[in-house]
Amino acid sequence: MLLSLSLGLRLGTPNDGSDAAARWDGAALVRLGFRSEQSEAIIDGLTNLVFHCELSPDIAVISSEPRSVLLRIQMLPVSNHLQLLREQAVFMNLSANGYGPKLLAVFAEGRIEEYIPSRAPRKDEFLREGFFYTIAGLVAKINNTVMPLPKFPQYIPLLRSWLLRCRVSGLQPMLLERTAVHGAIDCPEVLSMELLEKEIAEIEGFLSEQESPSVFCHNDMVASNVLLRDTDQSFTNDDSVVERERLVLIDFGFAFYNYRAYEIANTMAECGMSYDTPEYPYYSVDLDMMENDSLFRTFCSGYLDQLYEDMDSPEKMRRQLLTGDRRRDLNMLINEGRRFLPLPHFFWATWNIFCSQVQGLGDALEGADFLTHAKDRLIVYYHFKDNMYKY
């Protein structure tokens, strides 16, 4: 049985006259498909299905074709094909700049990309000082990569588009119940469209007063979106700095231009989220980790050191709001991140409501309770909301 016979027909072979944009020169994998015993599902995510596919040993490669590739298939229903085109453009630009796997082919529902022998770091590895510092520098490099996308922050426009579709779909008021969030938190008792629209209006007013520069952001920096390349050198368990060449950032499905402070805040917010909990709701929330001073300083230090290395003119320093006084600049980045900390939680709350109510995924994916996650995220937003006015 072939895993991807229909996919192979869509991609085409070099001489079949199919759409040139969907071809891949070196077509043994496409021509013959992937034998099921040579294919392995390596990621079972919420937005993609990813397979590691290899040619059987008895099949000869064509030209410089690799024997092993990654097949990525869009999992969620897609109503806006511009979203897929945007993601493909981002992937191609990152690949061209050496920041990700090589793009080998694209098709309507996904793409084929270079397979990098690697593994995702565990969360405890990700948060080690040497690892987290290096990740921060890589994030800073990518933040200052120029992309063919709108250059102003897309946070508010994207949220408003989701909320509009939620309103059109008839989102009804519901109790704002907590599941994985603990502790005394002052928040409304009922989640409604009026509540969400009131909050986004307040956030928009807050953002209008912020000076944080607009940069190309990953917007979903978690340990599972990092690859640690396989090498002969083992990854040590101490806090020594991991070589940047071993790290690859992946899954830019939520990437767009956004406030630099948001990228810092979202990374810190995810430090307190764990998604490997075996019991329902299959995630846990640690509010203290999201504001951990040591983690904030480690990440912002790595980020700032990379900015100092790359901003080689007074004008570039000015655009990044940098003074050259390391202590002052470091405190600025830390305060930016703390001030924006509630915003990622509102973003993910809205996205989960959108997935549940508009995309119809409430019961579609095993182990993914979108509405429960949305409520918890909104409660965490209220927990940190005062940060918008404290820093």
GROMACS .gro file of N, CA and C in nm, residues 228-376:
model
  447
  228LEU      N    1   1.635   2.017   1.798
  228LEU     CA    2   1.774   2.004   1.841
  228LEU      C    3   1.839   1.900   1.750
  229ARG      N    4   1.925   1.947   1.659
  229ARG     CA    5   1.985   1.857   1.560
  229ARG      C    6   2.062   1.744   1.626
  230ASP      N    7   2.053   1.625   1.566
  230ASP     CA    8   2.134   1.512   1.610
  230ASP      C    9   2.279   1.535   1.572
  231THR      N   10   2.370   1.516   1.665
  231THR     CA   11   2.514   1.524   1.638
  231THR      C   12   2.583   1.416   1.720
  232ASP      N   13   2.713   1.402   1.695
  232ASP     CA   14   2.791   1.308   1.775
  232ASP      C   15   2.807   1.357   1.918
  233GLN      N   16   2.792   1.489   1.936
  233GLN     CA   17   2.808   1.548   2.068
  233GLN      C   18   2.674   1.544   2.142
  234SER      N   19   2.673   1.482   2.258
  234SER     CA   20   2.550   1.472   2.335
  234SER      C   21   2.516   1.605   2.398
  235PHE      N   22   2.388   1.624   2.426
  235PHE     CA   23   2.344   1.747   2.492
  235PHE      C   24   2.364   1.729   2.641
  236THR      N   25   2.445   1.814   2.701
  236THR     CA   26   2.477   1.800   2.843
  236THR      C   27   2.362   1.846   2.930
  237ASN      N   28   2.365   1.802   3.053
  237ASN     CA   29   2.259   1.836   3.147
  237ASN      C   30   2.291   1.958   3.230
  238ASP      N   31   2.401   2.028   3.199
  238ASP     CA   32   2.433   2.147   3.276
  238ASP      C   33   2.378   2.270   3.205
  239ASP      N   34   2.417   2.388   3.253
  239ASP     CA   35   2.365   2.512   3.196
  239ASP      C   36   2.459   2.575   3.094
  240SER      N   37   2.550   2.495   3.037
  240SER     CA   38   2.638   2.549   2.935
  240SER      C   39   2.556   2.588   2.812
  241VAL      N   40   2.607   2.686   2.738
  241VAL     CA   41   2.534   2.737   2.622
  241VAL      C   42   2.534   2.634   2.510
  242VAL      N   43   2.417   2.600   2.457
  242VAL     CA   44   2.407   2.506   2.347
  242VAL      C   45   2.444   2.579   2.218
  243GLU      N   46   2.512   2.509   2.126
  243GLU     CA   47   2.552   2.571   2.000
  243GLU      C   48   2.429   2.608   1.918
  244ARG      N   49   2.425   2.731   1.869
  244ARG     CA   50   2.308   2.777   1.793
  244ARG      C   51   2.289   2.694   1.667
  245GLU      N   52   2.399   2.644   1.609
  245GLU     CA   53   2.390   2.566   1.485
  245GLU      C   54   2.306   2.440   1.505
  246ARG      N   55   2.290   2.397   1.629
  246ARG     CA   56   2.212   2.276   1.654
  246ARG      C   57   2.063   2.304   1.663
  247LEU      N   58   2.024   2.431   1.668
  247LEU     CA   59   1.884   2.467   1.690
  247LEU      C   60   1.816   2.512   1.560
  248VAL      N   61   1.696   2.465   1.540
  248VAL     CA   62   1.614   2.506   1.426
  248VAL      C   63   1.475   2.538   1.479
  249LEU      N   64   1.426   2.658   1.448
  249LEU     CA   65   1.289   2.693   1.484
  249LEU      C   66   1.195   2.649   1.372
  250ILE      N   67   1.082   2.592   1.409
  250ILE     CA   68   0.988   2.538   1.311
  250ILE      C   69   0.846   2.588   1.341
  251ASP      N   70   0.753   2.549   1.256
  251ASP     CA   71   0.610   2.577   1.273
  251ASP      C   72   0.581   2.726   1.285
  252PHE      N   73   0.592   2.795   1.174
  252PHE     CA   74   0.566   2.939   1.168
  252PHE      C   75   0.422   2.968   1.123
  253GLY      N   76   0.331   2.880   1.157
  253GLY     CA   77   0.192   2.897   1.115
  253GLY      C   78   0.125   3.021   1.171
  254PHE      N   79   0.173   3.071   1.284
  254PHE     CA   80   0.116   3.192   1.344
  254PHE      C   81   0.209   3.312   1.327
  255ALA      N   82   0.307   3.302   1.240
  255ALA     CA   83   0.406   3.409   1.226
  255ALA      C   84   0.349   3.527   1.148
  256PHE      N   85   0.369   3.645   1.201
  256PHE     CA   86   0.333   3.770   1.133
  256PHE      C   87   0.403   3.884   1.205
  257TYR      N   88   0.399   4.001   1.146
  257TYR     CA   89   0.459   4.117   1.212
  257TYR      C   90   0.377   4.152   1.336
  258ASN      N   91   0.448   4.174   1.445
  258ASN     CA   92   0.383   4.198   1.573
  258ASN      C   93   0.476   4.282   1.659
  259TYR      N   94   0.430   4.321   1.773
  259TYR     CA   95   0.515   4.397   1.865
  259TYR      C   96   0.627   4.308   1.919
  260ARG      N   97   0.749   4.360   1.922
  260ARG     CA   98   0.860   4.285   1.982
  260ARG      C   99   0.824   4.239   2.122
  261ALA      N  100   0.759   4.327   2.198
  261ALA     CA  101   0.722   4.294   2.335
  261ALA      C  102   0.630   4.173   2.340
  262TYR      N  103   0.548   4.155   2.238
  262TYR     CA  104   0.458   4.040   2.236
  262TYR      C  105   0.538   3.911   2.223
  263GLU      N  106   0.640   3.910   2.139
  263GLU     CA  107   0.721   3.790   2.122
  263GLU      C  108   0.785   3.750   2.254
  264ILE      N  109   0.837   3.848   2.326
  264ILE     CA  110   0.896   3.821   2.457
  264ILE      C  111   0.789   3.769   2.552
  265ALA      N  112   0.675   3.837   2.556
  265ALA     CA  113   0.568   3.799   2.649
  265ALA      C  114   0.514   3.661   2.619
  266ASN      N  115   0.493   3.629   2.491
  266ASN     CA  116   0.439   3.497   2.457
  266ASN      C  117   0.537   3.386   2.495
  267THR      N  118   0.665   3.410   2.472
  267THR     CA  119   0.766   3.310   2.510
  267THR      C  120   0.762   3.287   2.660
  268MET      N  121   0.752   3.394   2.738
  268MET     CA  122   0.747   3.380   2.883
  268MET      C  123   0.616   3.317   2.928
  269ALA      N  124   0.506   3.351   2.864
  269ALA     CA  125   0.377   3.291   2.899
  269ALA      C  126   0.381   3.140   2.881
  270GLU      N  127   0.447   3.095   2.772
  270GLU     CA  128   0.453   2.952   2.745
  270GLU      C  129   0.545   2.878   2.841
  271CYS      N  130   0.631   2.951   2.911
  271CYS     CA  131   0.714   2.886   3.013
  271CYS      C  132   0.628   2.825   3.123
  272GLY      N  133   0.510   2.880   3.142
  272GLY     CA  134   0.420   2.830   3.245
  272GLY      C  135   0.315   2.734   3.194
  273MET      N  136   0.320   2.698   3.065
  273MET     CA  137   0.224   2.604   3.008
  273MET      C  138   0.294   2.471   2.979
  274SER      N  139   0.232   2.363   3.019
  274SER     CA  140   0.282   2.228   2.987
  274SER      C  141   0.171   2.152   2.917
  275TYR      N  142   0.208   2.085   2.807
  275TYR     CA  143   0.107   2.020   2.724
  275TYR      C  144   0.122   1.867   2.722
  276ASP      N  145   0.191   1.814   2.821
  276ASP     CA  146   0.212   1.669   2.826
  276ASP      C  147   0.147   1.605   2.948
  277THR      N  148   0.049   1.673   3.005
  277THR     CA  149  -0.020   1.620   3.122
  277THR      C  150  -0.108   1.502   3.081
  278PRO      N  151  -0.094   1.385   3.145
  278PRO     CA  152  -0.169   1.267   3.102
  278PRO      C  153  -0.318   1.272   3.135
  279GLU      N  154  -0.357   1.354   3.232
  279GLU     CA  155  -0.498   1.362   3.270
  279GLU      C  156  -0.564   1.484   3.206
  280TYR      N  157  -0.696   1.476   3.194
  280TYR     CA  158  -0.774   1.588   3.142
  280TYR      C  159  -0.747   1.712   3.227
  281PRO      N  160  -0.730   1.830   3.166
  281PRO     CA  161  -0.750   1.867   3.024
  281PRO      C  162  -0.625   1.851   2.938
  282TYR      N  163  -0.524   1.775   2.987
  282TYR     CA  164  -0.403   1.742   2.911
  282TYR      C  165  -0.307   1.859   2.898
  283TYR      N  166  -0.323   1.959   2.982
  283TYR     CA  167  -0.227   2.068   2.994
  283TYR      C  168  -0.232   2.117   3.138
  284SER      N  169  -0.127   2.187   3.180
  284SER     CA  170  -0.124   2.245   3.314
  284SER      C  171  -0.076   2.389   3.304
  285VAL      N  172  -0.108   2.467   3.406
  285VAL     CA  173  -0.078   2.610   3.407
  285VAL      C  174  -0.002   2.644   3.535
  286ASP      N  175   0.114   2.708   3.519
  286ASP     CA  176   0.195   2.754   3.632
  286ASP      C  177   0.211   2.905   3.618
  287LEU      N  178   0.131   2.980   3.692
  287LEU     CA  179   0.132   3.126   3.680
  287LEU      C  180   0.265   3.185   3.725
  288ASP      N  181   0.327   3.126   3.825
  288ASP     CA  182   0.453   3.181   3.876
  288ASP      C  183   0.564   3.171   3.773
  289MET      N  184   0.566   3.060   3.696
  289MET     CA  185   0.671   3.043   3.595
  289MET      C  186   0.662   3.150   3.486
  290MET      N  187   0.542   3.200   3.462
  290MET     CA  188   0.524   3.300   3.357
  290MET      C  189   0.587   3.433   3.393
  291GLU      N  190   0.611   3.456   3.521
  291GLU     CA  191   0.673   3.581   3.566
  291GLU      C  192   0.807   3.557   3.632
  292ASN      N  193   0.864   3.439   3.613
  292ASN     CA  194   0.990   3.404   3.677
  292ASN      C  195   1.100   3.503   3.639
  293ASP      N  196   1.156   3.572   3.738
  293ASP     CA  197   1.252   3.679   3.710
  293ASP      C  198   1.378   3.625   3.644
  294SER      N  199   1.425   3.509   3.689
  294SER     CA  200   1.547   3.451   3.632
  294SER      C  201   1.528   3.418   3.484
  295LEU      N  202   1.413   3.358   3.450
  295LEU     CA  203   1.386   3.326   3.310
  295LEU      C  204   1.373   3.452   3.225
  296PHE      N  205   1.306   3.552   3.279
  296PHE     CA  206   1.294   3.680   3.208
  296PHE      C  207   1.432   3.737   3.176
  297ARG      N  208   1.519   3.739   3.276
  297ARG     CA  209   1.652   3.799   3.257
  297ARG      C  210   1.737   3.717   3.162
  298THR      N  211   1.727   3.585   3.170
  298THR     CA  212   1.804   3.501   3.079
  298THR      C  213   1.760   3.524   2.934
  299PHE      N  214   1.630   3.521   2.911
  299PHE     CA  215   1.581   3.537   2.774
  299PHE      C  216   1.612   3.676   2.720
  300CYS      N  217   1.582   3.779   2.798
  300CYS     CA  218   1.604   3.916   2.751
  300CYS      C  219   1.753   3.946   2.735
  301SER      N  220   1.839   3.882   2.815
  301SER     CA  221   1.984   3.900   2.800
  301SER      C  222   2.031   3.842   2.667
  302GLY      N  223   1.987   3.720   2.635
  302GLY     CA  224   2.024   3.660   2.508
  302GLY      C  225   1.971   3.739   2.390
  303TYR      N  226   1.850   3.789   2.404
  303TYR     CA  227   1.788   3.868   2.298
  303TYR      C  228   1.865   3.999   2.278
  304LEU      N  229   1.897   4.066   2.389
  304LEU     CA  230   1.967   4.195   2.380
  304LEU      C  231   2.107   4.179   2.325
  305ASP      N  232   2.179   4.076   2.367
  305ASP     CA  233   2.315   4.056   2.317
  305ASP      C  234   2.315   4.036   2.166
  306GLN      N  235   2.212   3.968   2.113
  306GLN     CA  236   2.204   3.950   1.968
  306GLN      C  237   2.170   4.082   1.900
  307LEU      N  238   2.084   4.162   1.960
  307LEU     CA  239   2.054   4.294   1.903
  307LEU      C  240   2.180   4.380   1.897
  308TYR      N  241   2.258   4.380   2.004
  308TYR     CA  242   2.381   4.459   2.005
  308TYR      C  243   2.476   4.414   1.894
  309GLU      N  244   2.477   4.284   1.867
  309GLU     CA  245   2.566   4.231   1.762
  309GLU      C  246   2.518   4.272   1.623
  310ASP      N  247   2.387   4.279   1.604
  310ASP     CA  248   2.331   4.304   1.471
  310ASP      C  249   2.305   4.451   1.442
  311MET      N  250   2.276   4.529   1.543
  311MET     CA  251   2.244   4.671   1.521
  311MET      C  252   2.373   4.751   1.513
  312ASP      N  253   2.431   4.760   1.393
  312ASP     CA  254   2.566   4.813   1.375
  312ASP      C  255   2.569   4.959   1.333
  313SER      N  256   2.461   5.031   1.357
  313SER     CA  257   2.459   5.175   1.327
  313SER      C  258   2.369   5.245   1.428
  314PRO      N  259   2.393   5.374   1.451
  314PRO     CA  260   2.306   5.449   1.544
  314PRO      C  261   2.160   5.446   1.502
  315GLU      N  262   2.134   5.448   1.372
  315GLU     CA  263   1.995   5.447   1.324
  315GLU      C  264   1.927   5.315   1.358
  316LYS      N  265   1.998   5.203   1.339
  316LYS     CA  266   1.940   5.073   1.374
  316LYS      C  267   1.916   5.063   1.524
  317MET      N  268   2.010   5.114   1.602
  317MET     CA  269   1.992   5.114   1.748
  317MET      C  270   1.869   5.196   1.785
  318ARG      N  271   1.852   5.309   1.721
  318ARG     CA  272   1.739   5.397   1.752
  318ARG      C  273   1.606   5.328   1.719
  319ARG      N  274   1.601   5.257   1.605
  319ARG     CA  275   1.477   5.189   1.567
  319ARG      C  276   1.440   5.080   1.666
  320GLN      N  277   1.540   5.024   1.732
  320GLN     CA  278   1.514   4.921   1.832
  320GLN      C  279   1.499   4.979   1.972
  321LEU      N  280   1.500   5.111   1.983
  321LEU     CA  281   1.486   5.183   2.111
  321LEU      C  282   1.602   5.154   2.206
  322LEU      N  283   1.719   5.124   2.151
  322LEU     CA  284   1.835   5.089   2.232
  322LEU      C  285   1.922   5.211   2.258
  323THR      N  286   1.979   5.217   2.378
  323THR     CA  287   2.065   5.330   2.416
  323THR      C  288   2.212   5.293   2.417
  324GLY      N  289   2.243   5.161   2.423
  324GLY     CA  290   2.381   5.117   2.440
  324GLY      C  291   2.418   5.097   2.585
  325ASP      N  292   2.334   5.142   2.675
  325ASP     CA  293   2.352   5.117   2.819
  325ASP      C  294   2.286   4.982   2.848
  326ARG      N  295   2.367   4.877   2.868
  326ARG     CA  296   2.312   4.742   2.875
  326ARG      C  297   2.211   4.726   2.988
  327ARG      N  298   2.242   4.780   3.102
  327ARG     CA  299   2.149   4.766   3.215
  327ARG      C  300   2.015   4.831   3.184
  328ARG      N  301   2.021   4.950   3.128
  328ARG     CA  302   1.898   5.021   3.094
  328ARG      C  303   1.820   4.949   2.985
  329ASP      N  304   1.891   4.903   2.881
  329ASP     CA  305   1.824   4.835   2.770
  329ASP      C  306   1.764   4.702   2.815
  330LEU      N  307   1.836   4.630   2.902
  330LEU     CA  308   1.785   4.502   2.952
  330LEU      C  309   1.657   4.523   3.031
  331ASN      N  310   1.656   4.622   3.117
  331ASN     CA  311   1.535   4.650   3.195
  331ASN      C  312   1.419   4.691   3.105
  332MET      N  313   1.450   4.761   2.995
  332MET     CA  314   1.344   4.799   2.901
  332MET      C  315   1.279   4.675   2.841
  333LEU      N  316   1.360   4.578   2.796
  333LEU     CA  317   1.305   4.456   2.737
  333LEU      C  318   1.225   4.376   2.838
  334ILE      N  319   1.277   4.365   2.959
  334ILE     CA  320   1.205   4.291   3.063
  334ILE      C  321   1.070   4.356   3.091
  335ASN      N  322   1.070   4.488   3.105
  335ASN     CA  323   0.944   4.558   3.132
  335ASN      C  324   0.847   4.549   3.015
  336GLU      N  325   0.900   4.552   2.892
  336GLU     CA  326   0.814   4.531   2.774
  336GLU      C  327   0.742   4.397   2.785
  337GLY      N  328   0.819   4.292   2.812
  337GLY     CA  329   0.761   4.159   2.820
  337GLY      C  330   0.660   4.147   2.931
  338ARG      N  331   0.690   4.202   3.047
  338ARG     CA  332   0.597   4.195   3.160
  338ARG      C  333   0.468   4.273   3.129
  339ARG      N  334   0.483   4.387   3.066
  339ARG     CA  335   0.368   4.471   3.035
  339ARG      C  336   0.273   4.401   2.936
  340PHE      N  337   0.330   4.327   2.842
  340PHE     CA  338   0.250   4.259   2.740
  340PHE      C  339   0.204   4.120   2.782
  341LEU      N  340   0.239   4.074   2.901
  341LEU     CA  341   0.214   3.935   2.939
  341LEU      C  342   0.068   3.892   2.927
  342PRO      N  343  -0.031   3.976   2.956
  342PRO     CA  344  -0.170   3.929   2.939
  342PRO      C  345  -0.211   3.908   2.793
  343LEU      N  346  -0.144   3.976   2.700
  343LEU     CA  347  -0.192   3.976   2.561
  343LEU      C  348  -0.187   3.840   2.492
  344PRO      N  349  -0.081   3.759   2.510
  344PRO     CA  350  -0.083   3.627   2.447
  344PRO      C  351  -0.198   3.540   2.498
  345HIS      N  352  -0.232   3.554   2.624
  345HIS     CA  353  -0.341   3.472   2.678
  345HIS      C  354  -0.475   3.511   2.616
  346PHE      N  355  -0.495   3.640   2.592
  346PHE     CA  356  -0.618   3.682   2.524
  346PHE      C  357  -0.618   3.632   2.379
  347PHE      N  358  -0.502   3.634   2.315
  347PHE     CA  359  -0.489   3.585   2.178
  347PHE      C  360  -0.527   3.438   2.169
  348TRP      N  361  -0.468   3.355   2.257
  348TRP     CA  362  -0.495   3.212   2.250
  348TRP      C  363  -0.636   3.179   2.297
  349ALA      N  364  -0.690   3.258   2.389
  349ALA     CA  365  -0.830   3.238   2.427
  349ALA      C  366  -0.921   3.259   2.307
  350THR      N  367  -0.898   3.368   2.234
  350THR     CA  368  -0.981   3.398   2.117
  350THR      C  369  -0.964   3.293   2.008
  351TRP      N  370  -0.839   3.250   1.986
  351TRP     CA  371  -0.814   3.149   1.883
  351TRP      C  372  -0.887   3.018   1.917
  352ASN      N  373  -0.883   2.978   2.042
  352ASN     CA  374  -0.949   2.853   2.082
  352ASN      C  375  -1.101   2.865   2.071
  353ILE      N  376  -1.156   2.982   2.105
  353ILE     CA  377  -1.300   3.002   2.086
  353ILE      C  378  -1.334   2.993   1.937
  354PHE      N  379  -1.252   3.056   1.854
  354PHE     CA  380  -1.272   3.053   1.709
  354PHE      C  381  -1.270   2.909   1.657
  355CYS      N  382  -1.173   2.830   1.702
  355CYS     CA  383  -1.163   2.691   1.657
  355CYS      C  384  -1.286   2.611   1.699
  356SER      N  385  -1.332   2.634   1.821
  356SER     CA  386  -1.445   2.558   1.873
  356SER      C  387  -1.577   2.600   1.810
  357GLN      N  388  -1.600   2.732   1.799
  357GLN     CA  389  -1.730   2.782   1.759
  357GLN      C  390  -1.745   2.802   1.608
  358VAL      N  391  -1.638   2.840   1.540
  358VAL     CA  392  -1.646   2.871   1.397
  358VAL      C  393  -1.595   2.756   1.311
  359GLN      N  394  -1.477   2.705   1.346
  359GLN     CA  395  -1.421   2.596   1.267
  359GLN      C  396  -1.488   2.463   1.297
  360GLY      N  397  -1.570   2.457   1.403
  360GLY     CA  398  -1.641   2.335   1.434
  360GLY      C  399  -1.554   2.223   1.483
  361LEU      N  400  -1.449   2.258   1.558
  361LEU     CA  401  -1.354   2.157   1.603
  361LEU      C  402  -1.373   2.120   1.749
  362GLY      N  403  -1.488   2.152   1.806
  362GLY     CA  404  -1.509   2.126   1.947
  362GLY      C  405  -1.482   1.982   1.986
  363ASP      N  406  -1.523   1.887   1.902
  363ASP     CA  407  -1.503   1.746   1.933
  363ASP      C  408  -1.423   1.676   1.824
  364ALA      N  409  -1.357   1.754   1.737
  364ALA     CA  410  -1.296   1.695   1.617
  364ALA      C  411  -1.161   1.631   1.645
  365LEU      N  412  -1.086   1.685   1.742
  365LEU     CA  413  -0.952   1.636   1.765
  365LEU      C  414  -0.942   1.575   1.904
  366GLU      N  415  -0.900   1.450   1.908
  366GLU     CA  416  -0.889   1.380   2.034
  366GLU      C  417  -0.789   1.451   2.126
  367GLY      N  418  -0.829   1.474   2.250
  367GLY     CA  419  -0.741   1.536   2.347
  367GLY      C  420  -0.730   1.686   2.335
  368ALA      N  421  -0.815   1.749   2.253
  368ALA     CA  422  -0.809   1.894   2.234
  368ALA      C  423  -0.945   1.954   2.266
  369ASP      N  424  -0.961   2.003   2.388
  369ASP     CA  425  -1.085   2.068   2.429
  369ASP      C  426  -1.064   2.218   2.414
  370PHE      N  427  -1.096   2.271   2.298
  370PHE     CA  428  -1.066   2.410   2.267
  370PHE      C  429  -1.136   2.507   2.361
  371LEU      N  430  -1.261   2.481   2.392
  371LEU     CA  431  -1.337   2.575   2.473
  371LEU      C  432  -1.286   2.578   2.617
  372THR      N  433  -1.251   2.464   2.672
  372THR     CA  434  -1.193   2.461   2.806
  372THR      C  435  -1.063   2.539   2.811
  373HIS      N  436  -0.978   2.518   2.709
  373HIS     CA  437  -0.851   2.591   2.703
  373HIS      C  438  -0.877   2.741   2.689
  374ALA      N  439  -0.975   2.777   2.609
  374ALA     CA  440  -1.008   2.919   2.591
  374ALA      C  441  -1.046   2.985   2.723
  375LYS      N  442  -1.128   2.918   2.800
  375LYS     CA  443  -1.171   2.975   2.928
  375LYS      C  444  -1.054   2.991   3.023
  376ASP      N  445  -0.968   2.890   3.031
  376ASP     CA  446  -0.851   2.900   3.118
  376ASP      C  447  -0.760   3.014   3.074
   0.00000   0.00000   0.00000
